[in-house]
CSV table of N, CA and C in Angstrom, one decimal:
chain,number,residue,atom,x,y,z
V,141,MET,N,3.2,27.8,9.8
V,141,MET,CA,3.4,27.0,11.0
V,141,MET,C,4.8,26.5,11.1
V,142,PRO,N,5.7,27.3,11.5
V,142,PRO,CA,7.1,26.9,11.5
V,142,PRO,C,7.4,25.7,12.4
V,143,ASP,N,6.8,25.6,13.5
V,143,ASP,CA,7.1,24.5,14.5
V,143,ASP,C,6.0,23.4,14.5
V,144,ALA,N,5.2,23.4,13.4
V,144,ALA,CA,4.2,22.3,13.3
V,144,ALA,C,4.9,21.0,13.3
V,145,PRO,N,4.3,20.0,14.0
V,145,PRO,CA,4.9,18.7,14.1
V,145,PRO,C,4.9,18.0,12.7
V,146,ALA,N,5.8,17.1,12.6
V,146,ALA,CA,5.9,16.2,11.4
V,146,ALA,C,5.2,14.9,11.8
V,147,PHE,N,4.5,14.3,10.8
V,147,PHE,CA,3.8,13.0,11.1
V,147,PHE,C,3.4,12.4,9.8
V,148,TRP,N,3.0,11.1,9.9
V,148,TRP,CA,2.5,10.4,8.8
V,148,TRP,C,1.0,10.2,9.0
V,149,LEU,N,0.2,10.3,7.9
V,149,LEU,CA,-1.2,9.9,7.9
V,149,LEU,C,-1.2,8.6,7.2
V,150,TYR,N,-1.9,7.6,7.7
V,150,TYR,CA,-2.0,6.3,7.1
V,150,TYR,C,-3.4,5.8,7.0
V,151,GLU,N,-3.7,5.3,5.8
V,151,GLU,CA,-5.1,4.8,5.5
V,151,GLU,C,-4.9,3.4,4.9
V,152,ASP,N,-5.6,2.4,5.5
V,152,ASP,CA,-5.5,1.1,5.1
V,152,ASP,C,-6.9,0.8,4.4
V,153,GLY,N,-6.9,0.9,3.1
V,153,GLY,CA,-8.1,0.7,2.3
V,153,GLY,C,-8.2,-0.7,1.7
V,154,ILE,N,-9.3,-0.8,0.9
V,154,ILE,CA,-9.5,-2.1,0.2
V,154,ILE,C,-8.6,-2.1,-1.0
V,155,GLY,N,-7.7,-3.0,-1.1
V,155,GLY,CA,-6.8,-3.1,-2.3
V,155,GLY,C,-5.6,-2.3,-2.2
V,156,GLU,N,-5.5,-1.3,-1.3
V,156,GLU,CA,-4.3,-0.5,-1.2
V,156,GLU,C,-4.2,0.2,0.1
V,157,ALA,N,-3.0,0.4,0.5
V,157,ALA,CA,-2.7,1.2,1.7
V,157,ALA,C,-2.0,2.5,1.2
V,158,ARG,N,-2.3,3.6,1.9
V,158,ARG,CA,-1.8,4.9,1.5
V,158,ARG,C,-1.2,5.6,2.7
V,159,ALA,N,-0.2,6.4,2.4
V,159,ALA,CA,0.4,7.2,3.5
V,159,ALA,C,0.9,8.5,2.9
V,160,MET,N,0.8,9.5,3.8
V,160,MET,CA,1.2,10.9,3.4
V,160,MET,C,2.0,11.5,4.6
V,161,LYS,N,3.2,12.0,4.3
V,161,LYS,CA,4.0,12.6,5.3
V,161,LYS,C,3.7,14.1,5.3
V,162,ILE,N,3.4,14.6,6.5
V,162,ILE,CA,3.1,16.0,6.7
V,162,ILE,C,4.2,16.7,7.5
V,163,VAL,N,4.8,17.7,7.0
V,163,VAL,CA,5.8,18.5,7.7
V,163,VAL,C,5.4,20.0,7.6
V,164,GLY,N,5.3,20.6,8.8
V,164,GLY,CA,4.9,22.0,8.8
V,164,GLY,C,3.6,22.3,8.2
V,165,GLY,N,2.7,21.3,8.3
V,165,GLY,CA,1.3,21.5,7.8
V,165,GLY,C,1.2,21.2,6.3
V,166,GLU,N,2.3,20.8,5.6
V,166,GLU,CA,2.3,20.6,4.2
V,166,GLU,C,2.7,19.1,3.9
V,167,ALA,N,2.0,18.6,2.8
V,167,ALA,CA,2.3,17.2,2.4
V,167,ALA,C,3.7,17.3,1.7
V,168,VAL,N,4.6,16.4,2.1
V,168,VAL,CA,6.0,16.4,1.5
V,168,VAL,C,6.3,15.1,0.8
V,169,ALA,N,5.5,14.0,1.1
V,169,ALA,CA,5.7,12.7,0.5
V,169,ALA,C,4.4,11.9,0.5
V,170,ILE,N,4.2,11.1,-0.5
V,170,ILE,CA,3.1,10.2,-0.4
V,170,ILE,C,3.7,8.8,-0.8
V,171,ARG,N,3.0,7.8,-0.3
V,171,ARG,CA,3.4,6.4,-0.6
V,171,ARG,C,2.1,5.6,-0.8
V,172,ILE,N,2.1,4.7,-1.7
V,172,ILE,CA,1.0,3.8,-2.0
V,172,ILE,C,1.5,2.4,-2.1
V,173,GLU,N,0.8,1.4,-1.5
V,173,GLU,CA,1.1,0.0,-1.6
V,173,GLU,C,-0.1,-0.7,-2.0
V,174,ARG,N,-0.1,-1.2,-3.3
V,174,ARG,CA,-1.3,-1.9,-3.8
V,174,ARG,C,-1.2,-3.4,-3.5
V,175,SER,N,-2.3,-4.0,-3.2
V,175,SER,CA,-2.3,-5.5,-3.0
V,175,SER,C,-2.2,-6.2,-4.3
V,176,GLY,N,-1.5,-7.3,-4.4
V,176,GLY,CA,-1.6,-8.2,-5.5
V,176,GLY,C,-0.8,-7.7,-6.7
V,177,GLU,N,0.1,-6.7,-6.6
V,177,GLU,CA,0.9,-6.2,-7.7
V,177,GLU,C,2.3,-6.6,-7.6
V,178,GLY,N,2.6,-7.9,-7.3
V,178,GLY,CA,3.9,-8.4,-7.2
V,178,GLY,C,4.6,-8.1,-5.9
V,179,PRO,N,5.9,-8.4,-5.8
V,179,PRO,CA,6.5,-8.3,-4.5
V,179,PRO,C,6.6,-6.8,-4.1
V,180,ARG,N,6.5,-6.6,-2.7
V,180,ARG,CA,6.5,-5.3,-2.2
V,180,ARG,C,7.9,-4.8,-2.0
V,181,THR,N,8.0,-3.5,-1.9
V,181,THR,CA,9.3,-2.8,-1.6
V,181,THR,C,10.0,-3.4,-0.5
V,182,GLY,N,11.3,-3.7,-0.6
V,182,GLY,CA,12.1,-4.3,0.4
V,182,GLY,C,12.3,-5.8,0.3
V,183,THR,N,11.4,-6.4,-0.5
V,183,THR,CA,11.5,-7.9,-0.6
V,183,THR,C,12.8,-8.3,-1.3
V,184,VAL,N,13.4,-9.3,-0.8
V,184,VAL,CA,14.6,-9.9,-1.3
V,184,VAL,C,14.3,-11.3,-1.9
V,185,LEU,N,14.6,-11.5,-3.2
V,185,LEU,CA,14.2,-12.8,-3.8
V,185,LEU,C,15.2,-13.1,-4.9
V,186,PRO,N,15.3,-14.4,-5.2
V,186,PRO,CA,16.1,-14.8,-6.4
V,186,PRO,C,15.3,-14.6,-7.6
V,187,VAL,N,16.0,-14.2,-8.7
V,187,VAL,CA,15.3,-14.1,-10.0
V,187,VAL,C,16.3,-14.7,-11.0
V,188,LYS,N,15.7,-15.1,-12.1
V,188,LYS,CA,16.5,-15.6,-13.3
V,188,LYS,C,16.6,-14.5,-14.3
V,189,LEU,N,17.8,-14.1,-14.7
V,189,LEU,CA,17.9,-13.1,-15.6
V,189,LEU,C,17.5,-13.6,-17.0
V,190,ALA,N,16.4,-13.0,-17.5
V,190,ALA,CA,15.8,-13.4,-18.7
V,190,ALA,C,16.3,-12.7,-19.9
V,191,ARG,N,16.7,-11.4,-19.7
V,191,ARG,CA,17.1,-10.5,-20.8
V,191,ARG,C,18.0,-9.4,-20.3
V,192,VAL,N,19.1,-9.2,-20.9
V,192,VAL,CA,20.0,-8.1,-20.7
V,192,VAL,C,19.6,-7.0,-21.6
V,193,LEU,N,19.3,-5.8,-21.0
V,193,LEU,CA,18.9,-4.7,-21.9
V,193,LEU,C,20.0,-3.7,-22.2
V,194,GLY,N,21.1,-3.8,-21.5
V,194,GLY,CA,22.2,-2.8,-21.7
V,194,GLY,C,22.1,-1.7,-20.7
V,195,ASN,N,23.1,-0.9,-20.6
V,195,ASN,CA,23.2,0.2,-19.6
V,195,ASN,C,23.0,-0.3,-18.2
V,196,GLY,N,23.4,-1.5,-17.9
V,196,GLY,CA,23.3,-2.0,-16.5
V,196,GLY,C,22.0,-2.5,-16.1
V,197,ARG,N,21.1,-2.7,-17.1
V,197,ARG,CA,19.7,-3.1,-16.8
V,197,ARG,C,19.4,-4.4,-17.4
V,198,GLY,N,18.4,-5.1,-16.8
V,198,GLY,CA,17.9,-6.3,-17.4
V,198,GLY,C,16.5,-6.6,-16.9
V,199,ILE,N,15.9,-7.7,-17.4
V,199,ILE,CA,14.6,-8.2,-16.9
V,199,ILE,C,14.9,-9.5,-16.3
V,200,GLY,N,14.4,-9.7,-15.1
V,200,GLY,CA,14.5,-10.9,-14.3
V,200,GLY,C,13.1,-11.5,-14.1
V,201,VAL,N,13.0,-12.8,-13.9
V,201,VAL,CA,11.7,-13.5,-13.7
V,201,VAL,C,11.8,-14.2,-12.3
V,202,SER,N,10.9,-13.9,-11.4
V,202,SER,CA,10.9,-14.6,-10.1
V,202,SER,C,10.3,-16.0,-10.3
V,203,ASP,N,10.4,-16.8,-9.2
V,203,ASP,CA,9.8,-18.1,-9.2
V,203,ASP,C,8.3,-18.1,-9.4
V,204,SER,N,7.7,-17.0,-9.0
V,204,SER,CA,6.2,-16.9,-9.1
V,204,SER,C,5.8,-16.3,-10.5
V,205,GLY,N,6.8,-16.0,-11.3
V,205,GLY,CA,6.5,-15.6,-12.7
V,205,GLY,C,6.5,-14.0,-12.8
V,206,ASP,N,6.7,-13.3,-11.8
V,206,ASP,CA,6.7,-11.8,-11.9
V,206,ASP,C,8.0,-11.4,-12.7
V,207,GLU,N,7.7,-10.5,-13.6
V,207,GLU,CA,8.8,-9.9,-14.4
V,207,GLU,C,9.3,-8.7,-13.6
V,208,ILE,N,10.6,-8.5,-13.4
V,208,ILE,CA,11.2,-7.5,-12.6
V,208,ILE,C,12.3,-6.8,-13.4
V,209,LEU,N,12.3,-5.4,-13.4
V,209,LEU,CA,13.3,-4.7,-14.0
V,209,LEU,C,14.5,-4.5,-13.0
V,210,ILE,N,15.7,-5.0,-13.4
V,210,ILE,CA,16.8,-4.9,-12.5
V,210,ILE,C,17.8,-3.9,-13.0
V,211,ASP,N,18.2,-3.0,-12.1
V,211,ASP,CA,19.1,-1.9,-12.4
V,211,ASP,C,20.4,-2.3,-11.7
V,212,ARG,N,21.5,-1.7,-12.2
V,212,ARG,CA,22.9,-1.9,-11.6
V,212,ARG,C,23.4,-3.3,-11.7
V,213,LEU,N,23.1,-4.0,-12.8
V,213,LEU,CA,23.6,-5.3,-13.1
V,213,LEU,C,25.1,-5.3,-13.2
V,214,PRO,N,25.8,-6.3,-12.8
V,214,PRO,CA,27.2,-6.4,-13.0
V,214,PRO,C,27.5,-6.3,-14.5
V,215,ARG,N,28.7,-5.8,-14.8
V,215,ARG,CA,29.0,-5.6,-16.2
V,215,ARG,C,29.1,-6.9,-17.0
V,216,VAL,N,29.6,-8.0,-16.3
V,216,VAL,CA,29.7,-9.3,-17.0
V,216,VAL,C,28.7,-10.2,-16.3
V,217,ILE,N,27.6,-10.3,-17.0
V,217,ILE,CA,26.5,-11.2,-16.5
V,217,ILE,C,25.8,-11.8,-17.8
V,218,SER,N,25.3,-13.0,-17.7
V,218,SER,CA,24.7,-13.6,-18.9
V,218,SER,C,23.3,-14.0,-18.6
V,219,GLU,N,22.5,-14.0,-19.6
V,219,GLU,CA,21.1,-14.4,-19.5
V,219,GLU,C,21.0,-15.8,-18.9
V,220,GLY,N,20.1,-16.1,-18.1
V,220,GLY,CA,20.0,-17.4,-17.4
V,220,GLY,C,20.6,-17.5,-16.1
V,221,THR,N,21.4,-16.5,-15.7
V,221,THR,CA,22.0,-16.4,-14.4
V,221,THR,C,20.9,-16.1,-13.3
V,222,VAL,N,21.0,-16.8,-12.2
V,222,VAL,CA,20.1,-16.6,-11.1
V,222,VAL,C,20.9,-15.7,-10.1
V,223,LEU,N,20.2,-14.6,-9.8
V,223,LEU,CA,20.8,-13.6,-8.8
V,223,LEU,C,19.7,-13.2,-7.8
V,224,VAL,N,20.2,-12.8,-6.6
V,224,VAL,CA,19.3,-12.3,-5.6
V,224,VAL,C,19.2,-10.8,-5.7
V,225,VAL,N,18.0,-10.3,-5.7
V,225,VAL,CA,17.7,-8.9,-5.9
V,225,VAL,C,16.9,-8.4,-4.7
V,226,GLN,N,16.9,-7.1,-4.5
V,226,GLN,CA,16.0,-6.4,-3.5
V,226,GLN,C,15.1,-5.5,-4.3
V,227,ILE,N,13.8,-5.6,-4.1
V,227,ILE,CA,12.9,-4.7,-4.7
V,227,ILE,C,13.0,-3.3,-4.1
V,228,ARG,N,13.2,-2.3,-5.0
V,228,ARG,CA,13.3,-0.9,-4.6
V,228,ARG,C,12.0,-0.2,-4.8
V,229,ARG,N,11.2,-0.6,-5.8
V,229,ARG,CA,9.9,0.0,-6.0
V,229,ARG,C,8.9,-1.1,-6.5
V,230,GLN,N,7.7,-1.1,-5.9
V,230,GLN,CA,6.7,-2.1,-6.2
V,230,GLN,C,6.2,-1.8,-7.6
V,231,ALA,N,5.6,-2.8,-8.3
V,231,ALA,CA,5.0,-2.5,-9.6
V,231,ALA,C,4.0,-1.4,-9.4
V,232,MET,N,3.8,-0.7,-10.5
V,232,MET,CA,2.8,0.4,-10.3
V,232,MET,C,2.1,0.7,-11.7
V,233,ALA,N,0.8,1.0,-11.6
V,233,ALA,CA,0.0,1.3,-12.8
V,233,ALA,C,0.4,2.7,-13.2
V,234,GLU,N,0.6,2.9,-14.5
V,234,GLU,CA,0.9,4.1,-15.1
V,234,GLU,C,-0.2,4.3,-16.2
V,235,GLN,N,-0.5,5.4,-16.6
V,235,GLN,CA,-1.5,5.6,-17.7
V,235,GLN,C,-1.2,4.7,-18.9
V,236,GLY,N,-2.1,3.8,-19.1
V,236,GLY,CA,-2.0,2.9,-20.3
V,236,GLY,C,-1.1,1.7,-20.2
V,237,ARG,N,-0.4,1.6,-19.0
V,237,ARG,CA,0.5,0.4,-18.9
V,237,ARG,C,0.8,0.2,-17.4
V,238,MET,N,1.5,-1.0,-17.2
V,238,MET,CA,1.9,-1.3,-15.9
V,238,MET,C,3.5,-1.3,-15.8
V,239,LYS,N,4.0,-0.5,-14.9
V,239,LYS,CA,5.5,-0.5,-14.7
V,239,LYS,C,5.9,-1.7,-13.9
V,240,TRP,N,7.0,-2.3,-14.3
V,240,TRP,CA,7.5,-3.5,-13.6
V,240,TRP,C,8.0,-3.0,-12.2
V,241,PRO,N,8.1,-4.0,-11.3
V,241,PRO,CA,8.8,-3.6,-10.1
V,241,PRO,C,10.3,-3.3,-10.4
V,242,LEU,N,10.9,-2.5,-9.7
V,242,LEU,CA,12.3,-2.1,-9.9
V,242,LEU,C,13.2,-2.7,-8.8
V,243,ALA,N,14.3,-3.4,-9.2
V,243,ALA,CA,15.1,-4.0,-8.2
V,243,ALA,C,16.6,-3.7,-8.5
V,244,ARG,N,17.4,-4.0,-7.5
V,244,ARG,CA,18.9,-4.0,-7.7
V,244,ARG,C,19.4,-5.3,-7.1
V,245,PRO,N,20.6,-5.7,-7.5
V,245,PRO,CA,21.2,-6.9,-6.9
V,245,PRO,C,21.4,-6.6,-5.4
V,246,ALA,N,21.1,-7.6,-4.6
V,246,ALA,CA,21.2,-7.5,-3.1
V,246,ALA,C,22.7,-7.7,-2.8
V,247,GLU,N,23.0,-7.2,-1.6
V,247,GLU,CA,24.4,-7.4,-1.1
V,247,GLU,C,24.7,-8.9,-1.0
V,248,GLU,N,25.9,-9.3,-1.2
V,248,GLU,CA,26.4,-10.6,-1.0
V,248,GLU,C,25.9,-11.2,0.3
V,249,GLY,N,25.4,-12.4,0.3
V,249,GLY,CA,24.9,-13.1,1.5
V,249,GLY,C,23.6,-12.7,2.0
V,250,THR,N,22.9,-11.8,1.4
V,250,THR,CA,21.5,-11.4,1.8
V,250,THR,C,20.6,-12.5,1.5
V,251,GLU,N,19.8,-12.9,2.5
V,251,GLU,CA,18.9,-14.0,2.4
V,251,GLU,C,17.5,-13.5,1.9
V,252,PRO,N,16.8,-14.3,1.1
V,252,PRO,CA,15.5,-13.9,0.6
V,252,PRO,C,14.5,-13.7,1.8
V,253,THR,N,13.7,-12.7,1.7
V,253,THR,CA,12.8,-12.3,2.7
V,253,THR,C,11.7,-11.4,2.1
V,254,ASP,N,10.5,-11.5,2.7
V,254,ASP,CA,9.4,-10.5,2.3
V,254,ASP,C,9.7,-9.2,2.8
V,255,GLY,N,9.4,-8.2,2.1
V,255,GLY,CA,9.7,-6.8,2.5
V,255,GLY,C,8.6,-6.4,3.5
V,256,PRO,N,8.9,-5.4,4.3
V,256,PRO,CA,7.9,-4.9,5.3
V,256,PRO,C,6.7,-4.2,4.6
V,257,ASP,N,5.5,-4.2,5.2
V,257,ASP,CA,4.4,-3.5,4.6
V,257,ASP,C,4.6,-2.0,4.7
V,258,LEU,N,3.7,-1.3,4.1
V,258,LEU,CA,3.8,0.2,4.1
V,258,LEU,C,3.7,0.7,5.6
V,259,LEU,N,2.9,0.2,6.4
V,259,LEU,CA,2.8,0.7,7.8
V,259,LEU,C,4.1,0.5,8.5
V,260,ALA,N,4.8,-0.7,8.3
V,260,ALA,CA,6.0,-0.9,9.0
V,260,ALA,C,7.1,0.0,8.4
V,261,ARG,N,7.1,0.3,7.1
V,261,ARG,CA,8.1,1.2,6.6
V,261,ARG,C,8.0,2.6,7.1
V,262,ILE,N,6.7,3.2,7.2
V,262,ILE,CA,6.6,4.5,7.7
V,262,ILE,C,6.8,4.6,9.2
V,263,THR,N,6.5,3.6,9.9
V,263,THR,CA,6.7,3.5,11.3
V,263,THR,C,8.2,3.6,11.6
V,264,ALA,N,9.0,3.0,10.7
V,264,ALA,CA,10.5,3.0,10.9
V,264,ALA,C,11.0,4.4,10.8
V,265,ASP,N,10.3,5.3,10.2
V,265,ASP,CA,10.7,6.7,10.0
V,265,ASP,C,10.8,7.5,11.4
V,266,ALA,N,10.3,6.9,12.4
V,266,ALA,CA,10.3,7.4,13.8
V,266,ALA,C,9.4,8.6,14.0
V,267,LEU,N,8.5,8.9,13.0
V,267,LEU,CA,7.6,10.0,13.2
V,267,LEU,C,6.2,9.4,13.7
V,268,PRO,N,5.4,10.1,14.3
V,268,PRO,CA,4.1,9.6,14.7
V,268,PRO,C,3.3,9.2,13.5
V,269,VAL,N,2.5,8.2,13.6
V,269,VAL,CA,1.6,7.8,12.6
V,269,VAL,C,0.1,7.9,13.0
V,270,ARG,N,-0.6,8.7,12.3
V,270,ARG,CA,-2.1,8.8,12.6
V,270,ARG,C,-2.9,8.0,11.6
V,271,ARG,N,-3.6,7.0,12.1
V,271,ARG,CA,-4.4,6.2,11.2
V,271,ARG,C,-5.7,7.0,10.9
V,272,VAL,N,-6.1,7.0,9.7
V,272,VAL,CA,-7.3,7.7,9.2
V,272,VAL,C,-8.1,6.7,8.3
V,273,THR,N,-9.3,7.1,8.1
V,273,THR,CA,-10.2,6.4,7.1
V,273,THR,C,-10.6,7.3,6.0
V,274,PRO,N,-11.1,6.8,4.9
V,274,PRO,CA,-11.6,7.7,3.8
V,274,PRO,C,-12.6,8.7,4.3
V,275,GLN,N,-13.3,8.4,5.4
V,275,GLN,CA,-14.4,9.3,5.9
V,275,GLN,C,-13.8,10.3,6.9
V,276,SER,N,-12.6,10.2,7.3
V,276,SER,CA,-12.0,11.1,8.3
V,276,SER,C,-12.0,12.5,7.8
V,277,ARG,N,-12.4,13.4,8.7
V,277,ARG,CA,-12.4,14.9,8.3
V,277,ARG,C,-11.0,15.4,8.2
V,278,ASP,N,-10.1,14.8,8.9
V,278,ASP,CA,-8.7,15.2,8.8
V,278,ASP,C,-7.8,14.2,8.1
V,279,GLY,N,-8.4,13.4,7.2
V,279,GLY,CA,-7.7,12.4,6.5
V,279,GLY,C,-6.9,12.9,5.3
V,280,LEU,N,-6.6,12.0,4.5
V,280,LEU,CA,-5.7,12.3,3.3
V,280,LEU,C,-6.2,13.3,2.4
V,281,ASP,N,-7.5,13.3,2.1
V,281,ASP,CA,-8.1,14.3,1.2
V,281,ASP,C,-8.1,15.7,1.8
V,282,ALA,N,-8.2,15.8,3.1
V,282,ALA,CA,-8.1,17.1,3.8
V,282,ALA,C,-6.8,17.7,3.6
V,283,HIS,N,-5.8,16.9,3.3
V,283,HIS,CA,-4.4,17.4,3.2
V,283,HIS,C,-4.0,17.4,1.7
V,284,GLY,N,-4.9,17.3,0.8
V,284,GLY,CA,-4.6,17.4,-0.7
V,284,GLY,C,-4.3,16.1,-1.4
V,285,TRP,N,-4.6,15.0,-0.9
V,285,TRP,CA,-4.3,13.7,-1.6
V,285,TRP,C,-4.8,13.7,-3.0
V,286,SER,N,-6.0,14.0,-3.2
V,286,SER,CA,-6.6,13.9,-4.6
V,286,SER,C,-5.9,14.9,-5.5
V,287,ASP,N,-5.6,16.1,-5.1
V,287,ASP,CA,-4.8,17.0,-5.9
V,287,ASP,C,-3.4,16.5,-6.3
V,288,LEU,N,-2.7,15.9,-5.3
V,288,LEU,CA,-1.4,15.4,-5.5
V,288,LEU,C,-1.4,14.2,-6.5
V,289,MET,N,-2.4,13.4,-6.4
V,289,MET,CA,-2.6,12.2,-7.3
V,289,MET,C,-2.9,12.7,-8.7
V,290,ASP,N,-3.7,13.8,-8.8
V,290,ASP,CA,-4.0,14.3,-10.2
V,290,ASP,C,-2.7,14.9,-10.8
V,291,HIS,N,-1.9,15.5,-10.0
V,291,HIS,CA,-0.6,16.0,-10.6
V,291,HIS,C,0.4,15.0,-10.8
V,292,ALA,N,0.4,13.9,-10.1
V,292,ALA,CA,1.3,12.8,-10.3
V,292,ALA,C,1.0,12.1,-11.6
């Protein structure tokens, strides 16, 4: 299907929202946003640098107690410094452990704010969004969601 339209499928389930980008009839991207797993992607918040790990990375702690892996730290920074970061990836479950949210220092002057939810992020892609349910015949599973998750 060379001229098949590109679109997002979006499912808002209990405990998580899921999205799959379809281009030319094929799944090319998937996104998951789980409820209650720390700050969401795009959130800007202050954190206290708890530990410098080296290689430009460190662990920060938010006011709510969330531990956040920070990448691209300035070369000269000390533990205890408070810096404003932007979440690049929400916390995620990995086999046997939980991966911390991943953040980078925010641009100078960026104000703390909650990140957009998954629906807002995919809508910003300017592609049509089709809302589906787990029971939809043309939903995520019809496009290989389960297979993709097994391979991930």
